[in-house]
Coordinates of C-alpha atoms and ligand atoms in Angstrom, one line a residue:
M1 CA 0.1 0.0 0.0
I2 CA 1.4 3.7 -0.8
N3 CA 0.9 6.1 1.5
V4 CA 0.1 9.5 -0.1
A5 CA 0.0 13.1 1.4
V6 CA -1.5 16.1 -0.5
V7 CA 0.1 19.5 0.2
G8 CA -2.6 22.4 -0.9
T9 CA -5.9 21.4 -0.3
G10 CA -7.6 24.1 -2.8
S11 CA -9.3 23.5 -6.4
I12 CA -6.8 21.2 -7.9
S13 CA -6.4 18.9 -5.2
N14 CA -10.1 17.9 -5.7
L15 CA -9.0 16.2 -9.0
H16 CA -5.9 14.5 -7.2
I17 CA -8.0 13.2 -4.6
K18 CA -10.9 12.0 -6.8
G19 CA -8.1 10.2 -9.0
L20 CA -6.1 8.7 -5.7
L21 CA -9.7 7.4 -4.6
E22 CA -10.2 5.4 -7.8
F23 CA -7.2 3.1 -6.6
K24 CA -7.9 2.5 -3.1
D25 CA -6.4 -1.0 -3.1
R26 CA -3.3 0.5 -4.2
C27 CA -2.7 3.8 -2.0
K28 CA -4.2 5.5 1.1
I29 CA -4.4 9.0 1.7
V30 CA -2.7 9.5 5.2
A31 CA -2.0 13.3 5.3
L32 CA -3.5 16.6 4.1
C33 CA -1.6 19.9 4.5
D34 CA -2.5 23.5 3.8
I35 CA -1.5 26.6 5.2
Y36 CA -5.5 27.2 5.9
P37 CA -5.7 23.8 7.9
E38 CA -9.6 24.3 7.5
K39 CA -9.5 24.0 4.0
A40 CA -7.6 20.4 4.5
E41 CA -10.4 19.6 7.3
D42 CA -13.1 20.7 5.0
T43 CA -11.4 18.2 2.4
K44 CA -11.1 15.8 4.7
K45 CA -15.0 15.8 5.7
R46 CA -15.7 15.8 2.0
Y47 CA -14.2 12.7 0.9
N48 CA -14.3 11.1 4.1
L49 CA -10.9 10.4 4.7
D50 CA -9.2 8.9 7.5
C51 CA -6.1 11.0 7.8
E52 CA -3.8 13.3 9.7
I53 CA -4.1 17.6 9.0
F54 CA -1.1 19.6 9.1
D55 CA -0.7 23.3 8.5
N56 CA 2.8 23.2 7.1
H57 CA 4.7 20.6 5.2
K58 CA 8.0 20.6 7.3
S59 CA 5.7 19.5 10.6
M60 CA 4.0 17.0 8.2
L61 CA 7.4 15.5 7.3
A62 CA 8.5 15.6 10.7
S63 CA 5.4 14.0 12.2
G64 CA 6.6 10.1 11.8
I65 CA 3.5 9.1 9.6
K66 CA 5.0 7.1 6.9
I67 CA 4.7 9.1 3.7
D68 CA 5.7 7.3 0.4
V69 CA 4.2 10.0 -2.2
V70 CA 3.8 13.5 -1.9
H71 CA 1.3 15.2 -4.3
V72 CA 2.3 19.3 -4.3
C73 CA -1.0 21.2 -5.2
T74 CA 0.2 24.7 -4.0
P75 CA 0.7 27.9 -6.1
P76 CA 3.9 27.3 -8.4
Y77 CA 6.2 29.8 -6.1
V78 CA 6.5 27.1 -3.5
H79 CA 6.6 24.1 -5.8
A80 CA 10.4 23.8 -5.8
P81 CA 10.8 24.4 -2.0
I82 CA 8.1 21.9 -0.6
S83 CA 9.0 19.1 -3.4
I84 CA 12.8 19.5 -2.5
D85 CA 12.1 19.1 1.3
C86 CA 9.8 16.1 0.6
M87 CA 12.6 14.5 -1.8
D88 CA 14.9 15.1 0.9
A89 CA 12.8 13.4 3.5
G90 CA 12.6 10.4 1.3
C91 CA 9.5 11.1 -0.5
N92 CA 8.4 10.4 -4.0
V93 CA 6.9 13.7 -5.5
L94 CA 4.1 14.3 -8.1
C95 CA 4.5 18.1 -8.5
E96 CA 1.4 20.1 -9.9
K97 CA 2.0 22.3 -13.3
P98 CA 4.0 24.5 -13.6
M99 CA 7.1 22.5 -12.2
A100 CA 8.4 25.7 -10.9
P101 CA 8.9 29.1 -12.4
S102 CA 12.5 28.9 -13.4
V103 CA 14.9 26.3 -15.0
E104 CA 16.9 26.8 -12.0
E105 CA 14.6 25.4 -9.4
C106 CA 13.5 22.6 -11.7
D107 CA 17.2 21.6 -12.1
K108 CA 17.5 21.6 -8.0
M109 CA 14.2 19.7 -7.9
L110 CA 15.9 17.2 -10.3
E111 CA 19.2 17.2 -8.2
A112 CA 17.2 16.2 -5.0
K113 CA 15.6 13.4 -6.9
K114 CA 19.0 11.9 -7.7
R115 CA 20.4 12.7 -4.4
N116 CA 17.6 10.8 -2.6
N117 CA 17.0 8.0 -5.5
V118 CA 13.3 8.9 -5.6
T119 CA 10.8 9.6 -8.3
L120 CA 9.5 12.9 -9.6
G121 CA 6.6 13.5 -11.6
A122 CA 5.4 16.7 -13.2
I123 CA 1.7 17.0 -13.9
A124 CA 0.8 17.1 -17.7
Q125 CA -2.4 15.4 -17.2
N126 CA -3.8 16.3 -20.9
R127 CA -1.1 13.4 -22.4
F128 CA -3.8 11.3 -20.8
R129 CA -6.7 12.4 -23.0
N130 CA -7.8 10.0 -25.8
E131 CA -7.6 12.8 -28.2
V132 CA -4.1 13.8 -27.5
Y133 CA -2.7 10.5 -26.8
K134 CA -3.9 9.1 -30.2
L135 CA -2.7 12.0 -32.0
K136 CA 0.9 11.3 -30.9
K137 CA 0.4 7.9 -31.9
V138 CA -0.7 8.7 -35.3
L139 CA 2.1 10.9 -35.6
D140 CA 4.7 8.2 -34.4
S141 CA 3.1 5.6 -36.8
G142 CA 4.9 7.8 -39.9
L143 CA 2.0 7.3 -41.8
V144 CA 1.5 11.2 -41.9
G145 CA 5.6 11.8 -42.5
K146 CA 8.0 14.3 -40.9
L147 CA 6.3 17.3 -39.0
K148 CA 7.1 20.6 -40.4
F149 CA 4.9 23.0 -38.7
I150 CA 2.9 23.1 -35.4
Q151 CA 0.1 25.6 -34.6
V152 CA -0.7 25.5 -30.9
N153 CA -3.8 27.2 -29.9
S154 CA -3.9 27.3 -25.9
F155 CA -7.1 29.4 -25.9
W156 CA -8.8 29.8 -22.5
W157 CA -11.0 32.4 -20.9
R158 CA -10.6 33.4 -17.4
D159 CA -12.9 36.3 -15.9
H160 CA -11.2 39.6 -14.4
C161 CA -12.0 38.6 -10.9
Y162 CA -9.6 35.4 -11.6
Y163 CA -6.8 37.5 -10.8
D164 CA -8.1 38.6 -7.7
L165 CA -7.4 35.3 -5.9
W166 CA -4.1 36.6 -3.6
W167 CA -1.4 34.4 -5.3
R168 CA -2.5 34.9 -8.8
G169 CA -1.5 37.7 -11.5
T170 CA 1.8 38.2 -9.6
W171 CA 5.4 37.7 -11.3
E172 CA 6.6 36.5 -8.0
K173 CA 3.9 34.1 -6.6
E174 CA 2.1 33.0 -9.9
G175 CA 5.3 32.9 -11.7
G176 CA 3.7 34.3 -15.1
G177 CA 0.5 34.5 -16.8
C178 CA -1.4 32.6 -19.3
T179 CA 1.8 31.4 -20.9
L180 CA 2.9 29.8 -17.7
N181 CA 0.0 28.7 -16.1
H182 CA -2.4 27.4 -19.0
A183 CA -0.2 27.1 -22.1
V184 CA 2.1 25.1 -19.8
H185 CA -0.4 22.2 -20.9
H186 CA -0.2 22.8 -24.6
I187 CA 3.7 23.4 -24.5
D188 CA 4.3 20.0 -22.8
M189 CA 2.1 18.4 -25.5
L190 CA 4.0 20.3 -28.2
N191 CA 7.5 19.1 -26.7
W192 CA 6.0 15.7 -26.4
M193 CA 4.8 15.5 -30.2
V194 CA 8.2 17.2 -31.6
G195 CA 10.1 14.9 -29.3
K196 CA 12.8 17.8 -28.9
G197 CA 13.1 21.4 -27.9
P198 CA 13.3 24.4 -30.4
K199 CA 16.6 26.2 -30.9
E200 CA 15.3 29.8 -31.4
V201 CA 12.3 31.8 -30.1
M202 CA 10.6 34.9 -30.7
S203 CA 7.5 36.4 -29.0
M204 CA 5.3 39.2 -28.1
L205 CA 3.5 39.5 -24.7
T206 CA 0.5 41.6 -23.8
N207 CA -2.5 42.1 -21.2
V208 CA -5.5 43.1 -22.7
C209 CA -8.6 42.2 -20.5
H210 CA -7.1 42.0 -16.9
D211 CA -5.9 45.2 -15.5
N212 CA -6.0 43.6 -12.3
A213 CA -2.9 41.6 -13.0
E214 CA 0.8 42.2 -13.5
V215 CA 1.0 39.4 -15.7
E216 CA 0.2 38.6 -19.7
D217 CA -2.9 37.5 -20.6
L218 CA -2.3 36.9 -24.3
S219 CA 1.0 35.8 -26.1
V220 CA 1.9 35.0 -29.6
A221 CA 5.5 33.2 -30.1
C222 CA 7.2 31.5 -32.9
V223 CA 9.9 28.9 -32.3
K224 CA 12.4 27.2 -34.8
Y225 CA 13.9 23.7 -34.8
D226 CA 17.1 22.6 -35.7
D227 CA 15.8 20.8 -38.7
N228 CA 14.2 24.4 -40.0
S229 CA 10.6 23.2 -38.6
M230 CA 8.4 25.8 -36.8
A231 CA 5.7 26.2 -34.2
N232 CA 3.5 29.1 -33.6
I233 CA 2.2 29.1 -29.8
I234 CA -0.6 31.2 -28.9
S235 CA -1.3 31.6 -25.2
S236 CA -4.6 33.2 -24.1
V237 CA -6.9 33.6 -21.1
I238 CA -9.3 35.9 -23.4
S239 CA -10.5 33.4 -25.9
H240 CA -14.2 33.2 -25.7
G241 CA -15.5 29.4 -26.6
E242 CA -11.9 28.1 -25.4
E243 CA -11.6 26.5 -28.6
Q244 CA -8.0 24.7 -27.8
G245 CA -6.2 22.7 -30.5
I246 CA -3.1 21.5 -31.8
V247 CA -2.8 21.4 -35.7
I248 CA 0.0 19.5 -37.2
Q249 CA 1.1 19.7 -40.8
C250 CA 3.6 17.1 -42.0
E251 CA 5.1 16.0 -45.3
K252 CA 1.9 13.9 -46.3
A253 CA -1.1 15.2 -44.3
K254 CA -2.3 17.6 -41.6
I255 CA -3.5 16.0 -38.5
S256 CA -5.2 17.9 -35.5
M257 CA -6.7 17.7 -31.8
P258 CA -9.9 17.9 -32.0
W259 CA -9.2 14.8 -34.2
D260 CA -9.3 15.8 -38.2
I261 CA -7.1 15.0 -41.1
K262 CA -6.8 16.5 -44.5
A263 CA -3.9 15.1 -47.3
E264 CA -3.5 17.2 -50.5
V265 CA -2.2 15.9 -53.9
G266 CA -1.2 18.1 -56.5
M267 CA -2.4 18.2 -60.1
E268 CA 0.5 18.6 -63.1
N269 CA 0.3 22.6 -62.2
G270 CA 1.1 22.3 -58.7
F271 CA -2.5 23.2 -57.3
P272 CA -4.3 20.8 -54.9
T273 CA -6.8 18.5 -56.7
E274 CA -10.6 18.7 -55.7
E275 CA -10.6 15.1 -54.5
R276 CA -7.5 15.3 -52.0
N277 CA -5.5 12.1 -51.0
Q278 CA -8.5 9.9 -50.4
K279 CA -6.4 6.8 -49.9
L280 CA -3.9 7.9 -47.3
I281 CA -7.1 9.8 -45.4
K282 CA -8.9 6.6 -45.0
E283 CA -5.5 4.6 -43.9
V284 CA -5.0 7.4 -41.2
T285 CA -8.5 7.5 -40.2
D286 CA -8.7 3.7 -39.9
Y287 CA -5.6 3.5 -37.7
Y288 CA -6.8 6.4 -35.4
N289 CA -10.5 5.1 -34.9
D290 CA -8.6 1.4 -34.3
L291 CA -6.6 2.8 -31.4
P292 CA -7.9 1.4 -27.9
D293 CA -9.0 4.1 -25.2
L294 CA -7.0 4.7 -22.5
C295 CA -8.3 2.9 -19.1
Y296 CA -8.1 6.3 -17.1
E297 CA -7.9 9.7 -18.4
A298 CA -6.5 13.2 -17.2
H299 CA -5.5 13.3 -13.5
T300 CA -6.6 9.9 -12.9
G301 CA -4.5 8.4 -15.6
E302 CA -1.4 10.0 -14.7
I303 CA -1.9 9.3 -11.1
D304 CA -2.4 5.9 -12.3
N305 CA 0.6 6.0 -14.3
F306 CA 2.9 7.4 -11.3
L307 CA 1.6 4.6 -8.7
T308 CA 2.7 2.0 -11.2
A309 CA 5.8 3.5 -11.5
I310 CA 6.6 3.7 -7.6
E311 CA 5.4 0.0 -7.5
N312 CA 7.4 -1.3 -10.3
H313 CA 10.2 1.1 -9.8
T314 CA 10.2 2.4 -13.1
E315 CA 10.1 6.1 -14.3
P316 CA 6.6 7.6 -14.9
M317 CA 5.5 8.9 -18.4
I318 CA 5.9 12.6 -17.3
T319 CA 9.2 13.1 -15.8
G320 CA 11.0 15.8 -13.9
E321 CA 13.0 16.4 -16.9
D322 CA 9.8 16.8 -19.2
G323 CA 8.5 19.4 -16.8
K324 CA 12.0 21.1 -17.0
R325 CA 11.8 21.3 -20.7
T326 CA 8.4 22.9 -20.6
I327 CA 9.7 25.5 -18.2
E328 CA 12.8 26.1 -20.6
L329 CA 10.4 26.9 -23.5
I330 CA 8.4 29.1 -21.4
T331 CA 11.0 31.0 -20.2
G332 CA 12.6 31.6 -23.4
I333 CA 8.8 33.1 -24.5
Y334 CA 9.0 35.4 -21.7
A335 CA 12.9 36.3 -22.2
S336 CA 12.1 37.1 -25.8
G337 CA 8.8 39.1 -25.2
F338 CA 10.9 41.2 -22.2
E339 CA 13.9 41.7 -24.5
K340 CA 11.9 42.0 -27.8
K341 CA 14.3 39.9 -30.0
T342 CA 14.9 36.5 -31.1
L343 CA 16.8 34.3 -28.6
S344 CA 18.7 30.8 -28.6
L345 CA 17.3 28.0 -26.7
P346 CA 18.4 26.3 -24.3
F347 CA 19.7 29.1 -21.8
E348 CA 23.2 28.9 -20.5
K349 CA 23.6 28.4 -16.6
D350 CA 25.0 31.9 -16.5
S351 CA 22.0 33.4 -18.1
V352 CA 19.9 35.4 -15.8
Y353 CA 17.0 34.1 -17.5
Y354 CA 18.3 30.3 -16.4
K355 CA 18.3 31.6 -12.8
E356 CA 15.7 31.7 -9.9
G357 CA 14.3 35.0 -10.1
G358 CA 15.7 36.0 -13.1
I359 CA 12.1 36.6 -14.8
L360 CA 11.0 38.3 -11.8
K361 CA 14.2 40.8 -12.2
N362 CA 13.3 41.5 -16.0
A363 CA 9.4 41.3 -16.1
V364 CA 7.2 43.7 -17.5
H365 CA 4.4 44.6 -15.4
F366 CA 1.4 45.1 -17.4
Y367 CA -0.6 46.4 -14.4
E368 CA -0.5 46.3 -10.7
K369 CA -2.7 44.0 -8.6
T370 CA -5.6 45.8 -7.2
K371 CA -7.3 43.4 -5.2
S372 CA -6.4 40.4 -2.8
V373 CA -8.9 37.6 -2.0
E374 CA -7.9 35.1 0.3
N375 CA -10.1 32.4 -1.1
F376 CA -12.8 31.9 -3.2
S377 CA -16.0 29.9 -2.0
E378 CA -16.6 28.4 -5.0
Q379 CA -14.4 25.5 -5.6
R380 CA -15.5 24.0 -8.9
I381 CA -13.0 24.7 -11.8
T382 CA -12.7 23.8 -15.3
V383 CA -9.5 22.3 -16.8
G384 CA -9.7 22.6 -20.5
N385 CA -11.4 21.6 -23.7
Y386 CA -10.5 18.9 -25.6
K387 CA -13.4 17.9 -27.9
K388 CA -15.0 19.2 -30.9
Ligands
NAD401 N1 -3.5 20.5 -13.8 C1 -4.5 21.2 -13.9 O1 -5.1 21.3 -14.9 C2 -4.5 22.7 -13.1 C3 -5.6 23.5 -12.9 C4 -5.8 24.1 -12.0 C5 -4.5 24.8 -11.2 N2 -3.3 23.9 -11.2 C6 -2.3 24.1 -10.6 O2 -2.5 23.6 -9.2 C7 -1.8 24.5 -8.2 C8 -2.6 25.1 -7.1 O3 -3.8 25.5 -7.8 P1 -5.1 25.8 -7.4 O4 -6.1 26.4 -8.6 O5 -5.5 24.5 -6.7 O6 -4.9 27.1 -6.3 P2 -5.9 27.1 -4.9 O7 -5.5 28.3 -4.3 O8 -7.2 26.9 -5.1 O9 -5.2 26.1 -4.0 C9 -3.6 26.1 -3.5 C10 -3.7 25.8 -2.3 O10 -2.4 25.5 -1.6 C11 -2.4 26.2 -0.4 N3 -1.2 26.9 0.0 C12 -0.3 27.7 -0.4 N4 0.6 27.7 -0.2 C13 0.8 26.6 0.8 C14 2.3 26.1 1.2 N5 3.1 26.5 1.5 N6 1.9 25.1 2.0 C15 0.7 24.3 2.0 N7 -0.5 24.7 1.3 C16 -0.3 26.0 0.7 C17 -3.4 27.6 -0.4 O11 -3.9 27.8 0.8 C18 -4.5 26.8 -1.1 O12 -5.5 26.0 -0.4 C19 -1.1 25.8 -9.0 O13 0.1 25.3 -9.6 C20 -1.8 25.5 -10.4 O14 -1.0 25.9 -11.4 C21 -3.2 22.7 -12.2

């Protein structure tokens, strides 16, 4: 039986707890921790848990309770210190996105993992969605040829008051705006699809709808890979309809999430035929439709995978290295936007943008935070739109 603790019992912890409760025969929630312990008490009651409550993770780790895995569900600025303390206490860690606000902190987490010989996973639960995982399978099948251009539409919508929560909307505590905290999901998918990071990035950042936040609510970035293929990443929390998607142009066809395929063939003059390449379209569509669905999706899928990694002493599907690669690209988008120039990736260790606090030093404050709400009473959240 794997003993699990959850640190941070706000909105997202509900999806972690529901996921863990799917696997009652494999794991037990033994501790909940929140700087507002009454929130942890409420959570304990809501899920009828038999566990201890703590108001800080250090006393939890010193309590003598046997904890095998800690789920870190706090705001981003404390992901690294809490994860490192937990790993130094011998616990395995599954850390919510974004892994940390800087690449240096990600490296410190990876060093703690190595030093303590424990497992570190980074939440990127959308890889465990049928639409996303099947798209990756089609890409890897080779049926559509080499990847040439990816459009990433990380389109979300958040009301003005979203940024009133005390830690949101600040470079210091949230670590960034929609690029770090929302597009993080799609940037993980992008890195996963491509299988490597880009060598160059250029971007623009702005804030057009949230004058109560320091951070960006819209960014447009363009990245280039060492084989000259490119990606265009739009990160937004101003998009009505939240029509999120990834469009992948390959040599032989375009495939996308939500699922679609188009494949052109040319006439003698180079213009596309009206009929398109129906043979390839049928072959790829059949391949896609024959792929089995995942047993568990989203957070539950990733939690299942992480528990399996602990049980079998293997690496989880989404590792700390993956979490770091995502932060590297996001940091590049910020740095290029602040500096107003094209930059090379990854950053060297002596770059200010590699370092903890580097973004904070150079960040553009689009606005200042005008209000700070301790807690919203509404706990329901949505976590993305992946279907047509
Ligand atoms: N994977 C997803 O789809 C997804 C969705 C939403 C949020 N998140 C991420 O989850 C994290 C939490 O977001 P949320 O929306 O649940 O926020 P939240 O504010 O609702 O919950 C965070 C909780 O952490 C507690 N906390 C803060 N500092 C703490 C500390 N030092 N020790 C213990 N508890 C502490 C807060 O009191 C709060 O209860 C963020 O990193 C966010 O980006 C992920």
